[in-house]
mmCIF file with all atom_site columns, C-alpha atoms and ligand atoms in Angstrom:
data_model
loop_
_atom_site.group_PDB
_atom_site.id
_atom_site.type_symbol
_atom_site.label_atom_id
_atom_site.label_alt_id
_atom_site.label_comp_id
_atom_site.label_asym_id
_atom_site.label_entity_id
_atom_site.label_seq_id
_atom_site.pdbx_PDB_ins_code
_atom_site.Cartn_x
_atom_site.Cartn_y
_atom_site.Cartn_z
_atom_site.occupancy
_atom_site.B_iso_or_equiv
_atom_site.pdbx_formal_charge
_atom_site.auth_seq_id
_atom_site.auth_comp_id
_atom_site.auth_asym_id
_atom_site.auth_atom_id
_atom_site.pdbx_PDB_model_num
ATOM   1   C  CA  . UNK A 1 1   ? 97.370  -194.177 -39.101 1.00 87.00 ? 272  UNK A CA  1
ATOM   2   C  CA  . UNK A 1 2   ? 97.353  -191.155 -41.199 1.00 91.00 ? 273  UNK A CA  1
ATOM   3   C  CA  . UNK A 1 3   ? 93.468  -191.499 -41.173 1.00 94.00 ? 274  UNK A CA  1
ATOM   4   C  CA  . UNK A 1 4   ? 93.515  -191.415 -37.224 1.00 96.00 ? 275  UNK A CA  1
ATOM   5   C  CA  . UNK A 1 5   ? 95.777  -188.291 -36.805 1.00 96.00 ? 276  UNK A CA  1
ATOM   6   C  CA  . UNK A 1 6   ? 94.115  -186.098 -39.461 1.00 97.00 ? 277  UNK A CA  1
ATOM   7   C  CA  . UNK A 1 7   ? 90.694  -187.114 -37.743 1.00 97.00 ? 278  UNK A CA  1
ATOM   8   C  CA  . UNK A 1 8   ? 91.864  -186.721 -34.405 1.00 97.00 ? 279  UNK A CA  1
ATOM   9   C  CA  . UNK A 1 9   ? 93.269  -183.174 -35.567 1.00 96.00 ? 280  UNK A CA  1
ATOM   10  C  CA  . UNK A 1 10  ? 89.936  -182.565 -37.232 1.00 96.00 ? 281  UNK A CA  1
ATOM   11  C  CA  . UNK A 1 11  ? 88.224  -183.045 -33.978 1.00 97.00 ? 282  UNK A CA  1
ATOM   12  C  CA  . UNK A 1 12  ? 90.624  -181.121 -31.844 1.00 97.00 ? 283  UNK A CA  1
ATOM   13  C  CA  . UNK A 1 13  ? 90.327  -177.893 -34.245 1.00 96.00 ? 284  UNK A CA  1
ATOM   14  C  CA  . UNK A 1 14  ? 86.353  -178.075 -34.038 1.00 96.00 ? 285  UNK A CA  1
ATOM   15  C  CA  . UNK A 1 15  ? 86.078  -178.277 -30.736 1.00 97.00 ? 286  UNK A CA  1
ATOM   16  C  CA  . UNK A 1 16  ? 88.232  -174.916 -30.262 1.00 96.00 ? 287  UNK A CA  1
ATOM   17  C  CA  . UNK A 1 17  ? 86.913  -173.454 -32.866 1.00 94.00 ? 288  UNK A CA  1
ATOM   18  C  CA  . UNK A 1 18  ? 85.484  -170.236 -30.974 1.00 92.00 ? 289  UNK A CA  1
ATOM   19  C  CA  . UNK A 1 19  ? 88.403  -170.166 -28.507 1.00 94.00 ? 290  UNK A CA  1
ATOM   20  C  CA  . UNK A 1 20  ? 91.828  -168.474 -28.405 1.00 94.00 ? 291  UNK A CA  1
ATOM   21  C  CA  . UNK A 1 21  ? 94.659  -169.778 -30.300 1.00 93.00 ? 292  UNK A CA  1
ATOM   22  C  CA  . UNK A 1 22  ? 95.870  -170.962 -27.588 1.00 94.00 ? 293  UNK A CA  1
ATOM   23  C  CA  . UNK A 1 23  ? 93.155  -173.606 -26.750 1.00 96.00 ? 294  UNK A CA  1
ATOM   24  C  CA  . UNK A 1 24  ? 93.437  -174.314 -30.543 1.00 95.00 ? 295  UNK A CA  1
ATOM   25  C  CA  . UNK A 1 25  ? 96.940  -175.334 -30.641 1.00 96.00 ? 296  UNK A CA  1
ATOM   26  C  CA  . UNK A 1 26  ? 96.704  -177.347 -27.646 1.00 97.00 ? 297  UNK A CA  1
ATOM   27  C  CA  . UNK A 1 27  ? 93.427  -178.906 -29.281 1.00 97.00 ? 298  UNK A CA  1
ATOM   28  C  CA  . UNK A 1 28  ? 94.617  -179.804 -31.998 1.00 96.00 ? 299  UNK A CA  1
ATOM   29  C  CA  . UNK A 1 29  ? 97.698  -181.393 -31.177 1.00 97.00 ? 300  UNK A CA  1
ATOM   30  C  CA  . UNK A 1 30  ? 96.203  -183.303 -28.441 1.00 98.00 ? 301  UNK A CA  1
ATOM   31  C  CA  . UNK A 1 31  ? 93.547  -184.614 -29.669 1.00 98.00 ? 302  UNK A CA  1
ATOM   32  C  CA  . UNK A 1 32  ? 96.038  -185.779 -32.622 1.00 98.00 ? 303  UNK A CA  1
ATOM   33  C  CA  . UNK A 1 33  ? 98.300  -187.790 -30.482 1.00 98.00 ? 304  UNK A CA  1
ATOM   34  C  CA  . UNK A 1 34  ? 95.069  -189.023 -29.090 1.00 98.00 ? 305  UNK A CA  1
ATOM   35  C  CA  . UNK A 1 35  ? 94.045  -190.345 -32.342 1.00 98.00 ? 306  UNK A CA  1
ATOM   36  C  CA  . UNK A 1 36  ? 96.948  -191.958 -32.746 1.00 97.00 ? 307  UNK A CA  1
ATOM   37  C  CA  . UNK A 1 37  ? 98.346  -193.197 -29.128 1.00 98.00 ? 308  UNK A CA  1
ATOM   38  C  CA  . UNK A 1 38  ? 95.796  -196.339 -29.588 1.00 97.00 ? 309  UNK A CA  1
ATOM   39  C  CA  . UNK A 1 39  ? 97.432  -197.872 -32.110 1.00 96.00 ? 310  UNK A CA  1
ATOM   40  C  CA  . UNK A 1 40  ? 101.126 -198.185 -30.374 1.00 96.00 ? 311  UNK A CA  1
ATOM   41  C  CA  . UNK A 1 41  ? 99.812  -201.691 -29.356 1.00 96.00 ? 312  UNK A CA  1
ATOM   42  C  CA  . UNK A 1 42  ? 99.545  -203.236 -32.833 1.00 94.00 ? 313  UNK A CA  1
ATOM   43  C  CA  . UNK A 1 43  ? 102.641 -205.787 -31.557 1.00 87.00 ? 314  UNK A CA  1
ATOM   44  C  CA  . UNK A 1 44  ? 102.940 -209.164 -33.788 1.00 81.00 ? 315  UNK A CA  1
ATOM   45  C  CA  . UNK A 1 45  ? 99.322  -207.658 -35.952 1.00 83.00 ? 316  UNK A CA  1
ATOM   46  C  CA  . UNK A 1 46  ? 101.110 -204.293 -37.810 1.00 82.00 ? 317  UNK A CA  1
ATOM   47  C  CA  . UNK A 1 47  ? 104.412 -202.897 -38.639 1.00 88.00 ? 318  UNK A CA  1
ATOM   48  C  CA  . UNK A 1 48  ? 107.703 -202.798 -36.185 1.00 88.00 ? 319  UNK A CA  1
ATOM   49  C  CA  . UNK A 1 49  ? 107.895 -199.161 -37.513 1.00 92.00 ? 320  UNK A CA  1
ATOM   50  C  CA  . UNK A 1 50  ? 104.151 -198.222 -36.079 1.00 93.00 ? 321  UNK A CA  1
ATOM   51  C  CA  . UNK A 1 51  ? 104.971 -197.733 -32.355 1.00 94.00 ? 322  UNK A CA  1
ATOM   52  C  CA  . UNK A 1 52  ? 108.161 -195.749 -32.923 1.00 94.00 ? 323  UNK A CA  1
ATOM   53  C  CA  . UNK A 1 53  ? 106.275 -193.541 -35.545 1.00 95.00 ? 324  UNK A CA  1
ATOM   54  C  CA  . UNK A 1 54  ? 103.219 -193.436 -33.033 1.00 96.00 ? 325  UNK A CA  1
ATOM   55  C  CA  . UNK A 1 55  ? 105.708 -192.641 -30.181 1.00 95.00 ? 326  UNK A CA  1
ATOM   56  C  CA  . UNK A 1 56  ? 107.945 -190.143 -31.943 1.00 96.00 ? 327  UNK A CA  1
ATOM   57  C  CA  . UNK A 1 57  ? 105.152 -188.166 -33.543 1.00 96.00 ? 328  UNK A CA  1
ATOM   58  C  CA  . UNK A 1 58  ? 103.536 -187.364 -30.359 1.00 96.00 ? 329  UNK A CA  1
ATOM   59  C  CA  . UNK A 1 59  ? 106.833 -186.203 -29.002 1.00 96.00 ? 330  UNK A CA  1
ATOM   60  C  CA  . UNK A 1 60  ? 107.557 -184.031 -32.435 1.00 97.00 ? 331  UNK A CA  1
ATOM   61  C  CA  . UNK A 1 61  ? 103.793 -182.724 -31.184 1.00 97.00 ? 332  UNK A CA  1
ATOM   62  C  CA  . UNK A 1 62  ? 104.170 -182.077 -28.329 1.00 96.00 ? 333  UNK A CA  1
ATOM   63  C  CA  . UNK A 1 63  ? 107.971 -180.380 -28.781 1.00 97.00 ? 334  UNK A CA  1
ATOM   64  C  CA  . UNK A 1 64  ? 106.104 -178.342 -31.265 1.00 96.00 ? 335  UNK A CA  1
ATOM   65  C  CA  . UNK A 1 65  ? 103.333 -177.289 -29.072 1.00 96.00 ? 336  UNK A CA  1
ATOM   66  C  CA  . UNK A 1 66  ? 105.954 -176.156 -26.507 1.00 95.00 ? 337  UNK A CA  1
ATOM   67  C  CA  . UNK A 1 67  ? 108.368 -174.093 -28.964 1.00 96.00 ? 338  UNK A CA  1
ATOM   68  C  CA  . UNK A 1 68  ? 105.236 -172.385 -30.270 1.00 96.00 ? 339  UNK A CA  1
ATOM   69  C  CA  . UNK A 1 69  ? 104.433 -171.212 -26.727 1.00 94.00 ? 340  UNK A CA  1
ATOM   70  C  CA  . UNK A 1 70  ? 107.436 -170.332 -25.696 1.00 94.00 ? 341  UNK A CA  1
ATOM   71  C  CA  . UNK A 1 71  ? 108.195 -168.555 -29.570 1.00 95.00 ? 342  UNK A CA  1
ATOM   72  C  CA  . UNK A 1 72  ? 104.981 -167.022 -30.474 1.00 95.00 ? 343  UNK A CA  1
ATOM   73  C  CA  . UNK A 1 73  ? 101.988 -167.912 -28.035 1.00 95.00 ? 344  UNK A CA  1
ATOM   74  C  CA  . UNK A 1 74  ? 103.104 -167.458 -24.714 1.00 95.00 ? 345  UNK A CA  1
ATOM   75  C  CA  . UNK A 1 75  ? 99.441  -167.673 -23.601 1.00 94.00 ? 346  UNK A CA  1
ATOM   76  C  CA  . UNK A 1 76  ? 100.240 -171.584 -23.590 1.00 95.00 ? 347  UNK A CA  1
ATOM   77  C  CA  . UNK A 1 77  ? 103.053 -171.604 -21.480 1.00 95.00 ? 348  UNK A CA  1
ATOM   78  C  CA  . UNK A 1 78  ? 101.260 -169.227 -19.199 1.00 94.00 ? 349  UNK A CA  1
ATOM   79  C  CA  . UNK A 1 79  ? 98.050  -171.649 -19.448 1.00 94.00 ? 350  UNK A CA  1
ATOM   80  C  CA  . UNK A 1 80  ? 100.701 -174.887 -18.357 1.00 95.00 ? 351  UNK A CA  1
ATOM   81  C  CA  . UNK A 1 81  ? 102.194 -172.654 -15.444 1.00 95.00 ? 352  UNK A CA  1
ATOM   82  C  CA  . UNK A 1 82  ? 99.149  -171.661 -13.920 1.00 96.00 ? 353  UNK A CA  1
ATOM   83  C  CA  . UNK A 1 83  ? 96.784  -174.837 -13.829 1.00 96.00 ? 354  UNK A CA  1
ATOM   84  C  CA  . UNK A 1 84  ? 99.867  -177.244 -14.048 1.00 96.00 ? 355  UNK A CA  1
ATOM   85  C  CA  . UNK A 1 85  ? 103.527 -177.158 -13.332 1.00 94.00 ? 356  UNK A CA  1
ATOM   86  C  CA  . UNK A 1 86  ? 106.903 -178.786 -13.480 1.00 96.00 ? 357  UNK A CA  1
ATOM   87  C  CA  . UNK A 1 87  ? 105.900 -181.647 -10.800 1.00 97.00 ? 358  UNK A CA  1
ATOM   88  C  CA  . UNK A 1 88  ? 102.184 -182.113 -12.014 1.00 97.00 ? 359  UNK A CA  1
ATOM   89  C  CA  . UNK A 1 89  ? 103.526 -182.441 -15.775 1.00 96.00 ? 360  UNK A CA  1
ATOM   90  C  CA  . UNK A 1 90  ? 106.249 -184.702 -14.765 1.00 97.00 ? 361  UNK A CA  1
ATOM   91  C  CA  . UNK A 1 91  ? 104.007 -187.502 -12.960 1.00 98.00 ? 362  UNK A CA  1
ATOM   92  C  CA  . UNK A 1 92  ? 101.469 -187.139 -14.894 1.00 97.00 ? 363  UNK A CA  1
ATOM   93  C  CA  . UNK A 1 93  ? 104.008 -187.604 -17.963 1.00 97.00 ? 364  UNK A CA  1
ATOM   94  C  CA  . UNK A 1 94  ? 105.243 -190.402 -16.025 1.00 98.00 ? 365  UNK A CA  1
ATOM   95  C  CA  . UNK A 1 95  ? 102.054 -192.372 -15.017 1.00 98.00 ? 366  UNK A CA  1
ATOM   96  C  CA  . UNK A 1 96  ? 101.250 -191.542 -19.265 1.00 98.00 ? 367  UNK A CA  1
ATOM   97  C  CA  . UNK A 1 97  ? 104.420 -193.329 -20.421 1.00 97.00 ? 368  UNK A CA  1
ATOM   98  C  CA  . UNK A 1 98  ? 103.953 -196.576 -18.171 1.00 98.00 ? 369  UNK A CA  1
ATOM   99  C  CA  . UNK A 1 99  ? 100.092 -196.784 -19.035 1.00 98.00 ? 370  UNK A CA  1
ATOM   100 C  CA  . UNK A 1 100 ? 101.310 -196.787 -22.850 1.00 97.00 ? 371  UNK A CA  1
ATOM   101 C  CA  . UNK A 1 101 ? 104.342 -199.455 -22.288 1.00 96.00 ? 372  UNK A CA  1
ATOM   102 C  CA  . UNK A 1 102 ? 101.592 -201.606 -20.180 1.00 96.00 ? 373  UNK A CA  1
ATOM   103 C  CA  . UNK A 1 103 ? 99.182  -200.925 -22.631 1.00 96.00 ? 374  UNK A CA  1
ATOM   104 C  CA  . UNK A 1 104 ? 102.037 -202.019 -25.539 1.00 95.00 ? 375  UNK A CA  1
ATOM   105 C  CA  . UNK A 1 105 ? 102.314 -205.551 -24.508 1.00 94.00 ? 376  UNK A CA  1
ATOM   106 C  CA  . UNK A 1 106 ? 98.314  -206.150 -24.118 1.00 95.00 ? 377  UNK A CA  1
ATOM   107 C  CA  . UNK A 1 107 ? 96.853  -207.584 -26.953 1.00 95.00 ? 378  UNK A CA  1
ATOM   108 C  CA  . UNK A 1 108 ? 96.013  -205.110 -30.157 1.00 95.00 ? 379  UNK A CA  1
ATOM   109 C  CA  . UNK A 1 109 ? 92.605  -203.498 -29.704 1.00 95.00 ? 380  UNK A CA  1
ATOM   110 C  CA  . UNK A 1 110 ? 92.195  -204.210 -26.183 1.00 96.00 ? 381  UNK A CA  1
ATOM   111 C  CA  . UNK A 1 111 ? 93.306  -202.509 -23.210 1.00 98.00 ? 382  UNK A CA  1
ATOM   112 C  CA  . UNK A 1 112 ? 94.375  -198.945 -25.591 1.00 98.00 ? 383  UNK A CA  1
ATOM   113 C  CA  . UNK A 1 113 ? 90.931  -199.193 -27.352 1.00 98.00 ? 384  UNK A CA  1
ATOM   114 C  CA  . UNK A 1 114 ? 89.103  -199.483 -24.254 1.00 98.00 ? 385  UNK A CA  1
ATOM   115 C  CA  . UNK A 1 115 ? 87.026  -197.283 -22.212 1.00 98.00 ? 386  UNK A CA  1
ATOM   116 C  CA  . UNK A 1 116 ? 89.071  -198.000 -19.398 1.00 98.00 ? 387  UNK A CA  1
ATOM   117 C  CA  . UNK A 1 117 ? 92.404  -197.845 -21.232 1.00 98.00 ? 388  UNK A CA  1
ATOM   118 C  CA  . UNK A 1 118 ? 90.808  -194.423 -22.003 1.00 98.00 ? 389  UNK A CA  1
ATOM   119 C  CA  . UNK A 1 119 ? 90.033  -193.151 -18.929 1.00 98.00 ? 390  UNK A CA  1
ATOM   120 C  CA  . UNK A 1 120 ? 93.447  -193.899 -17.334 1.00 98.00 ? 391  UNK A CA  1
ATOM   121 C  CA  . UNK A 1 121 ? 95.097  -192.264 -20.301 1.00 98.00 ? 392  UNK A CA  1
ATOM   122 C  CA  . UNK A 1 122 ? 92.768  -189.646 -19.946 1.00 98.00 ? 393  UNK A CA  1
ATOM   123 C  CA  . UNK A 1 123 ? 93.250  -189.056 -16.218 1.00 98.00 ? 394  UNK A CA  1
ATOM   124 C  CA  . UNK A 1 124 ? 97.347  -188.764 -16.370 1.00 98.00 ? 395  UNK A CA  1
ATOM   125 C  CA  . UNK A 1 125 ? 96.687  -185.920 -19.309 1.00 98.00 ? 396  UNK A CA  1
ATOM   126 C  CA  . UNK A 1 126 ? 94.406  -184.106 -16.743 1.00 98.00 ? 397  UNK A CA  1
ATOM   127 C  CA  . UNK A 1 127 ? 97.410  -184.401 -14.160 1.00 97.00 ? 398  UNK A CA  1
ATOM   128 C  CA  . UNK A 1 128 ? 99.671  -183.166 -16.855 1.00 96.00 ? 399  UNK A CA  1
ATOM   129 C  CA  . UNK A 1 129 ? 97.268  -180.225 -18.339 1.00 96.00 ? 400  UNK A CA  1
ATOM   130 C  CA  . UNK A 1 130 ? 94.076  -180.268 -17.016 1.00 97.00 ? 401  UNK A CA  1
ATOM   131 C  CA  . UNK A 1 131 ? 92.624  -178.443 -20.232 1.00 96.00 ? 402  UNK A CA  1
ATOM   132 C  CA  . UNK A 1 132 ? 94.248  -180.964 -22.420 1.00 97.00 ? 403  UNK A CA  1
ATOM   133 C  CA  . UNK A 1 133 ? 92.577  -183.520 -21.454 1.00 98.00 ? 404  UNK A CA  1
ATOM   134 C  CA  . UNK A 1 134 ? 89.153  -183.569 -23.002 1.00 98.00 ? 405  UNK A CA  1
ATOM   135 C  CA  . UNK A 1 135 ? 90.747  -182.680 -26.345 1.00 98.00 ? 406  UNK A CA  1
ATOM   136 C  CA  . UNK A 1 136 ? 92.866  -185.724 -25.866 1.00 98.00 ? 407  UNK A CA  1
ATOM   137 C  CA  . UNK A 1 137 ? 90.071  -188.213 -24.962 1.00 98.00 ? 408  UNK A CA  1
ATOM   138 C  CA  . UNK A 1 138 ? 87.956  -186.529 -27.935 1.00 98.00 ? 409  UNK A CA  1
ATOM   139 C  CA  . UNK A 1 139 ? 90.961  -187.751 -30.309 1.00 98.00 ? 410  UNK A CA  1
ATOM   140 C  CA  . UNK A 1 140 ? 90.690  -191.228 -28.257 1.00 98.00 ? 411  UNK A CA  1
ATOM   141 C  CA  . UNK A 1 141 ? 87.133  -191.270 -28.751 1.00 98.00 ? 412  UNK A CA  1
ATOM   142 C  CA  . UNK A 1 142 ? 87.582  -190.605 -32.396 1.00 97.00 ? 413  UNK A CA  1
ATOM   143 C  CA  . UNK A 1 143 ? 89.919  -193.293 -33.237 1.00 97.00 ? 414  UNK A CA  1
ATOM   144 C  CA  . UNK A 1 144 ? 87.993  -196.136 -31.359 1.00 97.00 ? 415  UNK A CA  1
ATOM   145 C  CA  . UNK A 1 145 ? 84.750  -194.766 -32.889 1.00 95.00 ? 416  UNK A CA  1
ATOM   146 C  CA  . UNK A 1 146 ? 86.778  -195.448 -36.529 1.00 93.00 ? 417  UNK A CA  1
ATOM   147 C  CA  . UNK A 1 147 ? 87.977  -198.847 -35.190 1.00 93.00 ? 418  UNK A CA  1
ATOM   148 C  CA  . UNK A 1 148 ? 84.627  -199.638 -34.325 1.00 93.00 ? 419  UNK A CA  1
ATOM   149 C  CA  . UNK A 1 149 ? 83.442  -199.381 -38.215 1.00 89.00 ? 420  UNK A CA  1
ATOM   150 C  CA  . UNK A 1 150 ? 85.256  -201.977 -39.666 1.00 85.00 ? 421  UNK A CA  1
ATOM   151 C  CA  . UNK A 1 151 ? 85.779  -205.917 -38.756 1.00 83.00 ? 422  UNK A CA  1
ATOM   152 C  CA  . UNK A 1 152 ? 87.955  -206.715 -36.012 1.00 88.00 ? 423  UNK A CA  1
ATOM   153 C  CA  . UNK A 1 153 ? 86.768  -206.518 -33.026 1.00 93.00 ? 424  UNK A CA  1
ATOM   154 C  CA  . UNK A 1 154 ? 87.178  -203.896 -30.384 1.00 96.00 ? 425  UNK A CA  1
ATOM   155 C  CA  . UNK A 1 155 ? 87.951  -204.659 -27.000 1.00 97.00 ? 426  UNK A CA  1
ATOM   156 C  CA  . UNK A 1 156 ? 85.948  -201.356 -25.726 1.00 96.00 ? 427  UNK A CA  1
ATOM   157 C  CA  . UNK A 1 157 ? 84.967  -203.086 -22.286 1.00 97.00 ? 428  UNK A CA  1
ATOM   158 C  CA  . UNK A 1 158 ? 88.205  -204.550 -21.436 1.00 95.00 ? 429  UNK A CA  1
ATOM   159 C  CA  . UNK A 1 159 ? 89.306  -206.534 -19.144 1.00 95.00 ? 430  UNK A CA  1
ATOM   160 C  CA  . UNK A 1 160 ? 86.358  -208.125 -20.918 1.00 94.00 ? 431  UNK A CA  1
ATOM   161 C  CA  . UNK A 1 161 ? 87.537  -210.170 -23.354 1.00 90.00 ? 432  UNK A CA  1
ATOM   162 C  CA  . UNK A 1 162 ? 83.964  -209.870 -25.884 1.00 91.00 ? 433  UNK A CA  1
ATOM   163 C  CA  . UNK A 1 163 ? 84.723  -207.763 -28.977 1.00 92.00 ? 434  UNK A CA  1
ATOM   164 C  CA  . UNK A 1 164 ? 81.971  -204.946 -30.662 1.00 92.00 ? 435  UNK A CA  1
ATOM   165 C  CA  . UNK A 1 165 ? 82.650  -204.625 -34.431 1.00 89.00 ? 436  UNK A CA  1
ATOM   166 C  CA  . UNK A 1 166 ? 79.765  -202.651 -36.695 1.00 87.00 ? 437  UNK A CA  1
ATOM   167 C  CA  . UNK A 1 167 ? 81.414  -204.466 -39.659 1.00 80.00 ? 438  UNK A CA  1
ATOM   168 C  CA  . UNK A 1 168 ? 80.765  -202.179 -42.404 1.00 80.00 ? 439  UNK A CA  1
ATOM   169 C  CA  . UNK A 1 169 ? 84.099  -201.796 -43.868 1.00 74.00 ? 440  UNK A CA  1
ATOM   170 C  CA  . UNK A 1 170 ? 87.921  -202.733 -44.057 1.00 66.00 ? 441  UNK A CA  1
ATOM   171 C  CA  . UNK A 1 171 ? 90.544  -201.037 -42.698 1.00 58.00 ? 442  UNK A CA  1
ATOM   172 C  CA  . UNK A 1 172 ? 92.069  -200.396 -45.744 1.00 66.00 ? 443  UNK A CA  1
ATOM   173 C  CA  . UNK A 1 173 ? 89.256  -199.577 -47.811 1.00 75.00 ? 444  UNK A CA  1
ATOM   174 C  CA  . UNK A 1 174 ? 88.521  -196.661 -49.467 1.00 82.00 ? 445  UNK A CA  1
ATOM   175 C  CA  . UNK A 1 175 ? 86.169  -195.141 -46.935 1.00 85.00 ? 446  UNK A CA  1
ATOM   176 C  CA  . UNK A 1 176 ? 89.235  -194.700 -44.741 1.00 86.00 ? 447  UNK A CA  1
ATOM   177 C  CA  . UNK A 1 177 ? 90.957  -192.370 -47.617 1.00 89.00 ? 448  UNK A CA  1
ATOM   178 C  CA  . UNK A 1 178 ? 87.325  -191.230 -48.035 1.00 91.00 ? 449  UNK A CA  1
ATOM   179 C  CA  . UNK A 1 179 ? 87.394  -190.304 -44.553 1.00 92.00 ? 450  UNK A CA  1
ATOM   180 C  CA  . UNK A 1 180 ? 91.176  -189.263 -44.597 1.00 93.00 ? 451  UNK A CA  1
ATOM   181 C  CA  . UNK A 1 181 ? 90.211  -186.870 -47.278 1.00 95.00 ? 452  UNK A CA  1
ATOM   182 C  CA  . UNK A 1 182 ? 87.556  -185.513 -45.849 1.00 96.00 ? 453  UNK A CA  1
ATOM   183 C  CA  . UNK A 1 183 ? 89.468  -184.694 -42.582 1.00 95.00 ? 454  UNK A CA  1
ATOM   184 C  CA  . UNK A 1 184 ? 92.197  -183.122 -43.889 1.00 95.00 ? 455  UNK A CA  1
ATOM   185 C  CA  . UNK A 1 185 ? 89.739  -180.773 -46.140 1.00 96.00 ? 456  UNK A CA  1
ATOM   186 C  CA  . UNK A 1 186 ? 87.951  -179.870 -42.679 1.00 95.00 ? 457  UNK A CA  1
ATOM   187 C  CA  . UNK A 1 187 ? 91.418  -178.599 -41.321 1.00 94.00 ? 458  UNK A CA  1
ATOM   188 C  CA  . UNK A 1 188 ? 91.676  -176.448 -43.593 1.00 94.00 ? 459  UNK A CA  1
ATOM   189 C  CA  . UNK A 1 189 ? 88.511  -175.275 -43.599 1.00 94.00 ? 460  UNK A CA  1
ATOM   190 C  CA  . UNK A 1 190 ? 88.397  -174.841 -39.859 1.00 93.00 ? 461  UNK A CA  1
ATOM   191 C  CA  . UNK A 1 191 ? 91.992  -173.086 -40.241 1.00 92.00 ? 462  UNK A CA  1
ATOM   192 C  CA  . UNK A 1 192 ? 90.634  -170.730 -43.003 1.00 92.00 ? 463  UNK A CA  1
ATOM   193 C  CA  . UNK A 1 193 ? 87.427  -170.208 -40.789 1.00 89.00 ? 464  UNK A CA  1
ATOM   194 C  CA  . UNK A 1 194 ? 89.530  -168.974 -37.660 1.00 84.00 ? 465  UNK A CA  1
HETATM 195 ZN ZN1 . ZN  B 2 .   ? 93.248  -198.761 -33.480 1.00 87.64 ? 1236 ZN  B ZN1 1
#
């Protein structure tokens, strides 16, 4: 998991890389708990601990994101209040939650590592903060792109049930603390580039 978020935050800091603080907060944090929100449907396959970690990190995110904006970028909170609001954020936060508990009790790598699963997801986090949402779908992208490299199969096209797999390595193999590595070097890069 720590492979997903530090890729997903990767992606989110490179795609704002020219743009305000603002847009890189919001970025990277979104595109994190994209990179990770997948995974919340490992069920009987992974840990009992991996939803509650998946589920409370985002929410640590996302409490962060909002102190920061309210503490020392206001620009954020300005952003939410102008192309969101109270009622957008709430449904939106709403629909979000009851995709992810659906999504929970579907089989591991389907419906959550789909491209349907990700446009849904996709579309509440547009209700929610329309700018949000293409950093959170690149995090999305990012972790079923990852998922894709090694052997078990992929739902992507959910509800069909056929699996893709590029089997070229194992989840636990050392390209994913290869790529772990990597990721976290290009934070700081991209946070010493800024
Ligand atoms: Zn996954």
């Amino acid at each position: 998991m720590s492979t997903h978020a530090a890729v997903g935050a990767c992606v989110g800091l490179a795609l704002t890389m020219n743009q305000p603080p603002e847009y890189a907060l919001i970025g990277g944090t979104l595109a994190m708990i994209g990179g990770i929100i997948s995974d919340i449907d490992v069920g009987e396959t992974g840990k009992k601990t991996t939803p509650i970690i998946i589920g409370g990190l985002s929410l640590g995110l996302l409490a962060i994101l909002f102190s920061v904006g309210v503490g020392v970028f206001p620009g954020i909170i300005e952003l939410w209040k102008t192309t969101s609001g109270l009622l957008r954020t709430m449904v939106g936060s709403a629909l979000f939650f009851v995709t992810c508990l659906w999504g929970m009790r579907r089989p591991h790598r389907s419906f959550l590592h789909s491209l349907l699963g990700m446009a849904i997801l996709g579309g509440t986090v547009y209700l929610a903060l329309p700018v949000a949402a293409g950093y959170f779908l690149a995090g999305m992208v990012s972790h079923v792109i990852l998922d894709l490299l090694n052997y078990r199969p992929v739902q992507l096209f959910y509800p069909l049930e056929k699996g893709v797999s590029l089997r070229l390595c194992y989840s636990k193999s050392r390209v994913s603390n290869a790529i772990l590595v990597g990721s976290v070097v290009g934070i700081v890069a991209l946070l010493l580039a800024r």
